[in-house]
Amino acid sequence: NGGCAQTCTNAEGTFSCACNDGYTLNADGTTCDDINECDDQNGGCAQTCTNAEGTFSCACNAGYTLNADGQACDDINECDDQNGGCGADVECRNQPGTFECVCAPGYRHDVDHCVETDECLMGTDDCSANALCTNTDGDFTCDCLPGFVGDGQTCDDTDECSNGTHDCMEPA
């Protein structure tokens, strides 16, 4: 091979060595070293570049797939495949590289379905301390206790004496 590591080209009275794609000719003019394409702008790869002897390859992180150009990464819409595994009554929302399972307000995600949240039991309601919290399907209501008036979130003491709704006996 004329002392060349890879390719020898004969010319009248001389010869020259060359290297295959992915290699560079050393200063000695005969040996070749691998080019690490990943050192130059990540080899053009959008996410992961892996150097190999004489070549390189691009790969994508979880949640992405390698584009036909071999360099770009396209988001996988996990929601397109069996609702992302979220369950029938759960909304699957695609996000770059991932997805999330979302329940309607008043519900929480539990494994593969949504369950109603009892805001009253959990103490996440916004009812007044002077109100009764009643759990409903996906929501709750607040009603002021007897002797209080308001919208349930705010309950003010009723002054039965001044508004004449008291049960007191009038003095004789």
mmCIF file with all atom_site columns, C-alpha atoms in Angstrom:
data_model
loop_
_atom_site.group_PDB
_atom_site.id
_atom_site.type_symbol
_atom_site.label_atom_id
_atom_site.label_alt_id
_atom_site.label_comp_id
_atom_site.label_asym_id
_atom_site.label_entity_id
_atom_site.label_seq_id
_atom_site.pdbx_PDB_ins_code
_atom_site.Cartn_x
_atom_site.Cartn_y
_atom_site.Cartn_z
_atom_site.occupancy
_atom_site.B_iso_or_equiv
_atom_site.pdbx_formal_charge
_atom_site.auth_seq_id
_atom_site.auth_comp_id
_atom_site.auth_asym_id
_atom_site.auth_atom_id
_atom_site.pdbx_PDB_model_num
ATOM 1   C CA . ASN A 1 1   ? 0.000   0.000  0.000   1.00 0.00 ? 1   ASN A CA 1
ATOM 2   C CA . GLY A 1 2   ? 3.048   2.197  -0.518  1.00 0.00 ? 2   GLY A CA 1
ATOM 3   C CA . GLY A 1 3   ? 3.399   2.705  3.237   1.00 0.00 ? 3   GLY A CA 1
ATOM 4   C CA . CYS A 1 4   ? 0.036   4.448  3.426   1.00 0.00 ? 4   CYS A CA 1
ATOM 5   C CA . ALA A 1 5   ? -2.330  3.537  6.273   1.00 0.00 ? 5   ALA A CA 1
ATOM 6   C CA . GLN A 1 6   ? -5.467  3.719  4.130   1.00 0.00 ? 6   GLN A CA 1
ATOM 7   C CA . THR A 1 7   ? -5.326  4.908  0.497   1.00 0.00 ? 7   THR A CA 1
ATOM 8   C CA . CYS A 1 8   ? -2.270  5.163  -1.755  1.00 0.00 ? 8   CYS A CA 1
ATOM 9   C CA . THR A 1 9   ? -2.434  7.074  -5.042  1.00 0.00 ? 9   THR A CA 1
ATOM 10  C CA . ASN A 1 10  ? 0.429   6.459  -7.474  1.00 0.00 ? 10  ASN A CA 1
ATOM 11  C CA . ALA A 1 11  ? 1.727   9.313  -9.625  1.00 0.00 ? 11  ALA A CA 1
ATOM 12  C CA . GLU A 1 12  ? 4.680   9.378  -12.026 1.00 0.00 ? 12  GLU A CA 1
ATOM 13  C CA . GLY A 1 13  ? 7.786   9.214  -9.884  1.00 0.00 ? 13  GLY A CA 1
ATOM 14  C CA . THR A 1 14  ? 5.889   9.671  -6.604  1.00 0.00 ? 14  THR A CA 1
ATOM 15  C CA . PHE A 1 15  ? 2.823   8.689  -4.610  1.00 0.00 ? 15  PHE A CA 1
ATOM 16  C CA . SER A 1 16  ? 0.500   10.260 -2.041  1.00 0.00 ? 16  SER A CA 1
ATOM 17  C CA . CYS A 1 17  ? -1.476  8.925  0.872   1.00 0.00 ? 17  CYS A CA 1
ATOM 18  C CA . ALA A 1 18  ? -5.051  9.816  1.671   1.00 0.00 ? 18  ALA A CA 1
ATOM 19  C CA . CYS A 1 19  ? -7.517  8.908  4.364   1.00 0.00 ? 19  CYS A CA 1
ATOM 20  C CA . ASN A 1 20  ? -11.054 7.656  4.179   1.00 0.00 ? 20  ASN A CA 1
ATOM 21  C CA . ASP A 1 21  ? -13.990 9.843  5.240   1.00 0.00 ? 21  ASP A CA 1
ATOM 22  C CA . GLY A 1 22  ? -13.977 10.384 8.991   1.00 0.00 ? 22  GLY A CA 1
ATOM 23  C CA . TYR A 1 23  ? -10.154 10.387 9.199   1.00 0.00 ? 23  TYR A CA 1
ATOM 24  C CA . THR A 1 24  ? -7.451  13.008 8.802   1.00 0.00 ? 24  THR A CA 1
ATOM 25  C CA . LEU A 1 25  ? -3.929  12.537 7.424   1.00 0.00 ? 25  LEU A CA 1
ATOM 26  C CA . ASN A 1 26  ? -1.193  12.981 10.023  1.00 0.00 ? 26  ASN A CA 1
ATOM 27  C CA . ALA A 1 27  ? 1.830   15.252 9.542   1.00 0.00 ? 27  ALA A CA 1
ATOM 28  C CA . ASP A 1 28  ? 3.938   12.171 8.662   1.00 0.00 ? 28  ASP A CA 1
ATOM 29  C CA . GLY A 1 29  ? 1.901   11.966 5.444   1.00 0.00 ? 29  GLY A CA 1
ATOM 30  C CA . THR A 1 30  ? 1.147   8.251  5.819   1.00 0.00 ? 30  THR A CA 1
ATOM 31  C CA . THR A 1 31  ? -0.954  7.530  8.921   1.00 0.00 ? 31  THR A CA 1
ATOM 32  C CA . CYS A 1 32  ? -4.546  8.521  9.606   1.00 0.00 ? 32  CYS A CA 1
ATOM 33  C CA . ASP A 1 33  ? -6.321  9.520  12.811  1.00 0.00 ? 33  ASP A CA 1
ATOM 34  C CA . ASP A 1 34  ? -10.022 9.402  13.524  1.00 0.00 ? 34  ASP A CA 1
ATOM 35  C CA . ILE A 1 35  ? -11.800 12.763 13.356  1.00 0.00 ? 35  ILE A CA 1
ATOM 36  C CA . ASN A 1 36  ? -14.075 13.315 16.339  1.00 0.00 ? 36  ASN A CA 1
ATOM 37  C CA . GLU A 1 37  ? -16.949 14.936 14.493  1.00 0.00 ? 37  GLU A CA 1
ATOM 38  C CA . CYS A 1 38  ? -18.734 15.503 17.829  1.00 0.00 ? 38  CYS A CA 1
ATOM 39  C CA . ASP A 1 39  ? -16.089 18.075 18.820  1.00 0.00 ? 39  ASP A CA 1
ATOM 40  C CA . ASP A 1 40  ? -17.264 20.406 16.046  1.00 0.00 ? 40  ASP A CA 1
ATOM 41  C CA . GLN A 1 41  ? -20.733 21.804 16.850  1.00 0.00 ? 41  GLN A CA 1
ATOM 42  C CA . ASN A 1 42  ? -21.831 18.474 18.336  1.00 0.00 ? 42  ASN A CA 1
ATOM 43  C CA . GLY A 1 43  ? -21.491 16.885 14.875  1.00 0.00 ? 43  GLY A CA 1
ATOM 44  C CA . GLY A 1 44  ? -24.594 18.797 13.813  1.00 0.00 ? 44  GLY A CA 1
ATOM 45  C CA . CYS A 1 45  ? -26.649 16.631 16.147  1.00 0.00 ? 45  CYS A CA 1
ATOM 46  C CA . ALA A 1 46  ? -29.579 18.304 17.896  1.00 0.00 ? 46  ALA A CA 1
ATOM 47  C CA . GLN A 1 47  ? -29.094 16.363 21.139  1.00 0.00 ? 47  GLN A CA 1
ATOM 48  C CA . THR A 1 48  ? -26.544 13.536 21.516  1.00 0.00 ? 48  THR A CA 1
ATOM 49  C CA . CYS A 1 49  ? -23.492 12.913 19.335  1.00 0.00 ? 49  CYS A CA 1
ATOM 50  C CA . THR A 1 50  ? -21.491 9.681  19.660  1.00 0.00 ? 50  THR A CA 1
ATOM 51  C CA . ASN A 1 51  ? -18.128 9.397  17.931  1.00 0.00 ? 51  ASN A CA 1
ATOM 52  C CA . ALA A 1 52  ? -17.017 6.058  16.493  1.00 0.00 ? 52  ALA A CA 1
ATOM 53  C CA . GLU A 1 53  ? -13.928 5.049  14.522  1.00 0.00 ? 53  GLU A CA 1
ATOM 54  C CA . GLY A 1 54  ? -14.248 6.880  11.177  1.00 0.00 ? 54  GLY A CA 1
ATOM 55  C CA . THR A 1 55  ? -17.827 7.953  11.767  1.00 0.00 ? 55  THR A CA 1
ATOM 56  C CA . PHE A 1 56  ? -20.333 9.300  14.278  1.00 0.00 ? 56  PHE A CA 1
ATOM 57  C CA . SER A 1 57  ? -24.026 9.021  15.023  1.00 0.00 ? 57  SER A CA 1
ATOM 58  C CA . CYS A 1 58  ? -26.750 11.208 16.452  1.00 0.00 ? 58  CYS A CA 1
ATOM 59  C CA . ALA A 1 59  ? -29.285 10.107 19.009  1.00 0.00 ? 59  ALA A CA 1
ATOM 60  C CA . CYS A 1 60  ? -32.179 11.719 20.835  1.00 0.00 ? 60  CYS A CA 1
ATOM 61  C CA . ASN A 1 61  ? -33.198 11.898 24.470  1.00 0.00 ? 61  ASN A CA 1
ATOM 62  C CA . ALA A 1 62  ? -36.222 10.035 25.811  1.00 0.00 ? 62  ALA A CA 1
ATOM 63  C CA . GLY A 1 63  ? -39.436 11.508 24.455  1.00 0.00 ? 63  GLY A CA 1
ATOM 64  C CA . TYR A 1 64  ? -37.874 12.335 21.077  1.00 0.00 ? 64  TYR A CA 1
ATOM 65  C CA . THR A 1 65  ? -37.225 10.411 17.876  1.00 0.00 ? 65  THR A CA 1
ATOM 66  C CA . LEU A 1 66  ? -34.428 10.939 15.359  1.00 0.00 ? 66  LEU A CA 1
ATOM 67  C CA . ASN A 1 67  ? -35.598 12.853 12.289  1.00 0.00 ? 67  ASN A CA 1
ATOM 68  C CA . ALA A 1 68  ? -35.044 11.407 8.796   1.00 0.00 ? 68  ALA A CA 1
ATOM 69  C CA . ASP A 1 69  ? -32.138 13.869 8.358   1.00 0.00 ? 69  ASP A CA 1
ATOM 70  C CA . GLY A 1 70  ? -30.239 11.834 10.983  1.00 0.00 ? 70  GLY A CA 1
ATOM 71  C CA . GLN A 1 71  ? -29.510 14.918 13.114  1.00 0.00 ? 71  GLN A CA 1
ATOM 72  C CA . ALA A 1 72  ? -32.685 16.686 14.265  1.00 0.00 ? 72  ALA A CA 1
ATOM 73  C CA . CYS A 1 73  ? -34.894 15.318 17.025  1.00 0.00 ? 73  CYS A CA 1
ATOM 74  C CA . ASP A 1 74  ? -38.673 15.409 16.808  1.00 0.00 ? 74  ASP A CA 1
ATOM 75  C CA . ASP A 1 75  ? -40.929 15.362 19.840  1.00 0.00 ? 75  ASP A CA 1
ATOM 76  C CA . ILE A 1 76  ? -42.911 12.143 20.263  1.00 0.00 ? 76  ILE A CA 1
ATOM 77  C CA . ASN A 1 77  ? -46.552 12.892 21.013  1.00 0.00 ? 77  ASN A CA 1
ATOM 78  C CA . GLU A 1 78  ? -47.093 10.219 23.652  1.00 0.00 ? 78  GLU A CA 1
ATOM 79  C CA . CYS A 1 79  ? -50.772 11.219 23.811  1.00 0.00 ? 79  CYS A CA 1
ATOM 80  C CA . ASP A 1 80  ? -51.304 9.781  20.308  1.00 0.00 ? 80  ASP A CA 1
ATOM 81  C CA . ASP A 1 81  ? -50.556 6.274  21.632  1.00 0.00 ? 81  ASP A CA 1
ATOM 82  C CA . GLN A 1 82  ? -53.320 5.024  23.952  1.00 0.00 ? 82  GLN A CA 1
ATOM 83  C CA . ASN A 1 83  ? -53.811 8.495  25.468  1.00 0.00 ? 83  ASN A CA 1
ATOM 84  C CA . GLY A 1 84  ? -50.252 8.318  26.865  1.00 0.00 ? 84  GLY A CA 1
ATOM 85  C CA . GLY A 1 85  ? -51.420 5.612  29.278  1.00 0.00 ? 85  GLY A CA 1
ATOM 86  C CA . CYS A 1 86  ? -53.349 8.272  31.196  1.00 0.00 ? 86  CYS A CA 1
ATOM 87  C CA . GLY A 1 87  ? -56.666 6.415  31.263  1.00 0.00 ? 87  GLY A CA 1
ATOM 88  C CA . ALA A 1 88  ? -60.006 7.035  29.616  1.00 0.00 ? 88  ALA A CA 1
ATOM 89  C CA . ASP A 1 89  ? -61.250 9.825  31.902  1.00 0.00 ? 89  ASP A CA 1
ATOM 90  C CA . VAL A 1 90  ? -57.911 11.640 32.036  1.00 0.00 ? 90  VAL A CA 1
ATOM 91  C CA . GLU A 1 91  ? -56.661 14.320 29.635  1.00 0.00 ? 91  GLU A CA 1
ATOM 92  C CA . CYS A 1 92  ? -53.215 13.652 28.181  1.00 0.00 ? 92  CYS A CA 1
ATOM 93  C CA . ARG A 1 93  ? -51.226 16.841 27.467  1.00 0.00 ? 93  ARG A CA 1
ATOM 94  C CA . ASN A 1 94  ? -48.141 16.507 25.292  1.00 0.00 ? 94  ASN A CA 1
ATOM 95  C CA . GLN A 1 95  ? -45.096 18.586 26.253  1.00 0.00 ? 95  GLN A CA 1
ATOM 96  C CA . PRO A 1 96  ? -41.645 18.748 24.631  1.00 0.00 ? 96  PRO A CA 1
ATOM 97  C CA . GLY A 1 97  ? -39.983 15.406 25.421  1.00 0.00 ? 97  GLY A CA 1
ATOM 98  C CA . THR A 1 98  ? -42.702 14.286 27.818  1.00 0.00 ? 98  THR A CA 1
ATOM 99  C CA . PHE A 1 99  ? -46.405 14.448 28.661  1.00 0.00 ? 99  PHE A CA 1
ATOM 100 C CA . GLU A 1 100 ? -48.656 14.830 31.672  1.00 0.00 ? 100 GLU A CA 1
ATOM 101 C CA . CYS A 1 101 ? -51.961 13.346 32.743  1.00 0.00 ? 101 CYS A CA 1
ATOM 102 C CA . VAL A 1 102 ? -54.424 16.024 33.848  1.00 0.00 ? 102 VAL A CA 1
ATOM 103 C CA . CYS A 1 103 ? -57.768 15.676 35.589  1.00 0.00 ? 103 CYS A CA 1
ATOM 104 C CA . ALA A 1 104 ? -60.654 18.129 35.529  1.00 0.00 ? 104 ALA A CA 1
ATOM 105 C CA . PRO A 1 105 ? -60.786 20.653 38.398  1.00 0.00 ? 105 PRO A CA 1
ATOM 106 C CA . GLY A 1 106 ? -62.028 18.971 41.575  1.00 0.00 ? 106 GLY A CA 1
ATOM 107 C CA . TYR A 1 107 ? -60.428 15.662 40.626  1.00 0.00 ? 107 TYR A CA 1
ATOM 108 C CA . ARG A 1 108 ? -56.947 14.238 41.142  1.00 0.00 ? 108 ARG A CA 1
ATOM 109 C CA . HIS A 1 109 ? -54.950 11.706 39.118  1.00 0.00 ? 109 HIS A CA 1
ATOM 110 C CA . ASP A 1 110 ? -54.628 8.280  40.757  1.00 0.00 ? 110 ASP A CA 1
ATOM 111 C CA . VAL A 1 111 ? -52.619 5.683  38.789  1.00 0.00 ? 111 VAL A CA 1
ATOM 112 C CA . ASP A 1 112 ? -54.620 5.612  35.525  1.00 0.00 ? 112 ASP A CA 1
ATOM 113 C CA . HIS A 1 113 ? -57.851 7.440  36.324  1.00 0.00 ? 113 HIS A CA 1
ATOM 114 C CA . CYS A 1 114 ? -59.257 10.540 38.013  1.00 0.00 ? 114 CYS A CA 1
ATOM 115 C CA . VAL A 1 115 ? -60.888 10.395 41.412  1.00 0.00 ? 115 VAL A CA 1
ATOM 116 C CA . GLU A 1 116 ? -63.100 13.035 42.946  1.00 0.00 ? 116 GLU A CA 1
ATOM 117 C CA . THR A 1 117 ? -61.370 15.225 45.511  1.00 0.00 ? 117 THR A CA 1
ATOM 118 C CA . ASP A 1 118 ? -63.234 15.830 48.772  1.00 0.00 ? 118 ASP A CA 1
ATOM 119 C CA . GLU A 1 119 ? -62.077 19.394 49.388  1.00 0.00 ? 119 GLU A CA 1
ATOM 120 C CA . CYS A 1 120 ? -64.022 19.533 52.662  1.00 0.00 ? 120 CYS A CA 1
ATOM 121 C CA . LEU A 1 121 ? -62.326 16.429 54.078  1.00 0.00 ? 121 LEU A CA 1
ATOM 122 C CA . MET A 1 122 ? -58.885 17.491 52.838  1.00 0.00 ? 122 MET A CA 1
ATOM 123 C CA . GLY A 1 123 ? -59.303 21.039 54.167  1.00 0.00 ? 123 GLY A CA 1
ATOM 124 C CA . THR A 1 124 ? -58.578 22.604 50.777  1.00 0.00 ? 124 THR A CA 1
ATOM 125 C CA . ASP A 1 125 ? -61.928 24.410 50.616  1.00 0.00 ? 125 ASP A CA 1
ATOM 126 C CA . ASP A 1 126 ? -62.151 28.170 51.105  1.00 0.00 ? 126 ASP A CA 1
ATOM 127 C CA . CYS A 1 127 ? -65.226 28.149 53.361  1.00 0.00 ? 127 CYS A CA 1
ATOM 128 C CA . SER A 1 128 ? -65.452 30.471 56.347  1.00 0.00 ? 128 SER A CA 1
ATOM 129 C CA . ALA A 1 129 ? -64.836 28.975 59.781  1.00 0.00 ? 129 ALA A CA 1
ATOM 130 C CA . ASN A 1 130 ? -68.483 29.916 60.392  1.00 0.00 ? 130 ASN A CA 1
ATOM 131 C CA . ALA A 1 131 ? -69.750 27.910 57.404  1.00 0.00 ? 131 ALA A CA 1
ATOM 132 C CA . LEU A 1 132 ? -70.589 24.309 56.580  1.00 0.00 ? 132 LEU A CA 1
ATOM 133 C CA . CYS A 1 133 ? -68.597 22.786 53.694  1.00 0.00 ? 133 CYS A CA 1
ATOM 134 C CA . THR A 1 134 ? -70.540 20.296 51.565  1.00 0.00 ? 134 THR A CA 1
ATOM 135 C CA . ASN A 1 135 ? -68.674 18.140 49.057  1.00 0.00 ? 135 ASN A CA 1
ATOM 136 C CA . THR A 1 136 ? -70.246 17.858 45.590  1.00 0.00 ? 136 THR A CA 1
ATOM 137 C CA . ASP A 1 137 ? -69.163 16.018 42.432  1.00 0.00 ? 137 ASP A CA 1
ATOM 138 C CA . GLY A 1 138 ? -65.933 17.756 41.421  1.00 0.00 ? 138 GLY A CA 1
ATOM 139 C CA . ASP A 1 139 ? -66.600 20.770 43.641  1.00 0.00 ? 139 ASP A CA 1
ATOM 140 C CA . PHE A 1 140 ? -67.929 21.906 47.023  1.00 0.00 ? 140 PHE A CA 1
ATOM 141 C CA . THR A 1 141 ? -70.350 24.452 48.445  1.00 0.00 ? 141 THR A CA 1
ATOM 142 C CA . CYS A 1 142 ? -70.123 26.692 51.507  1.00 0.00 ? 142 CYS A CA 1
ATOM 143 C CA . ASP A 1 143 ? -73.212 27.664 53.520  1.00 0.00 ? 143 ASP A CA 1
ATOM 144 C CA . CYS A 1 144 ? -73.119 29.968 56.524  1.00 0.00 ? 144 CYS A CA 1
ATOM 145 C CA . LEU A 1 145 ? -74.100 28.377 59.837  1.00 0.00 ? 145 LEU A CA 1
ATOM 146 C CA . PRO A 1 146 ? -77.311 29.511 61.592  1.00 0.00 ? 146 PRO A CA 1
ATOM 147 C CA . GLY A 1 147 ? -76.759 32.930 63.136  1.00 0.00 ? 147 GLY A CA 1
ATOM 148 C CA . PHE A 1 148 ? -74.394 34.000 60.342  1.00 0.00 ? 148 PHE A CA 1
ATOM 149 C CA . VAL A 1 149 ? -74.986 35.616 56.945  1.00 0.00 ? 149 VAL A CA 1
ATOM 150 C CA . GLY A 1 150 ? -72.814 35.798 53.848  1.00 0.00 ? 150 GLY A CA 1
ATOM 151 C CA . ASP A 1 151 ? -71.721 33.890 50.764  1.00 0.00 ? 151 ASP A CA 1
ATOM 152 C CA . GLY A 1 152 ? -70.110 30.983 52.631  1.00 0.00 ? 152 GLY A CA 1
ATOM 153 C CA . GLN A 1 153 ? -66.553 32.196 52.089  1.00 0.00 ? 153 GLN A CA 1
ATOM 154 C CA . THR A 1 154 ? -67.334 35.160 54.334  1.00 0.00 ? 154 THR A CA 1
ATOM 155 C CA . CYS A 1 155 ? -69.895 34.716 57.129  1.00 0.00 ? 155 CYS A CA 1
ATOM 156 C CA . ASP A 1 156 ? -70.702 37.617 59.459  1.00 0.00 ? 156 ASP A CA 1
ATOM 157 C CA . ASP A 1 157 ? -72.481 37.283 62.776  1.00 0.00 ? 157 ASP A CA 1
ATOM 158 C CA . THR A 1 158 ? -76.163 38.210 62.568  1.00 0.00 ? 158 THR A CA 1
ATOM 159 C CA . ASP A 1 159 ? -77.235 40.779 65.169  1.00 0.00 ? 159 ASP A CA 1
ATOM 160 C CA . GLU A 1 160 ? -80.600 39.196 66.022  1.00 0.00 ? 160 GLU A CA 1
ATOM 161 C CA . CYS A 1 161 ? -81.325 41.840 68.648  1.00 0.00 ? 161 CYS A CA 1
ATOM 162 C CA . SER A 1 162 ? -81.121 44.810 66.288  1.00 0.00 ? 162 SER A CA 1
ATOM 163 C CA . ASN A 1 163 ? -82.859 43.165 63.321  1.00 0.00 ? 163 ASN A CA 1
ATOM 164 C CA . GLY A 1 164 ? -85.740 41.727 65.429  1.00 0.00 ? 164 GLY A CA 1
ATOM 165 C CA . THR A 1 165 ? -85.138 38.014 64.678  1.00 0.00 ? 165 THR A CA 1
ATOM 166 C CA . HIS A 1 166 ? -84.382 37.075 68.289  1.00 0.00 ? 166 HIS A CA 1
ATOM 167 C CA . ASP A 1 167 ? -86.479 34.695 70.418  1.00 0.00 ? 167 ASP A CA 1
ATOM 168 C CA . CYS A 1 168 ? -86.051 36.723 73.577  1.00 0.00 ? 168 CYS A CA 1
ATOM 169 C CA . MET A 1 169 ? -89.034 37.656 75.722  1.00 0.00 ? 169 MET A CA 1
ATOM 170 C CA . GLU A 1 170 ? -89.776 41.354 75.830  1.00 0.00 ? 170 GLU A CA 1
ATOM 171 C CA . PRO A 1 171 ? -89.460 42.827 79.337  1.00 0.00 ? 171 PRO A CA 1
ATOM 172 C CA . ALA A 1 172 ? -92.804 43.210 81.077  1.00 0.00 ? 172 ALA A CA 1
#
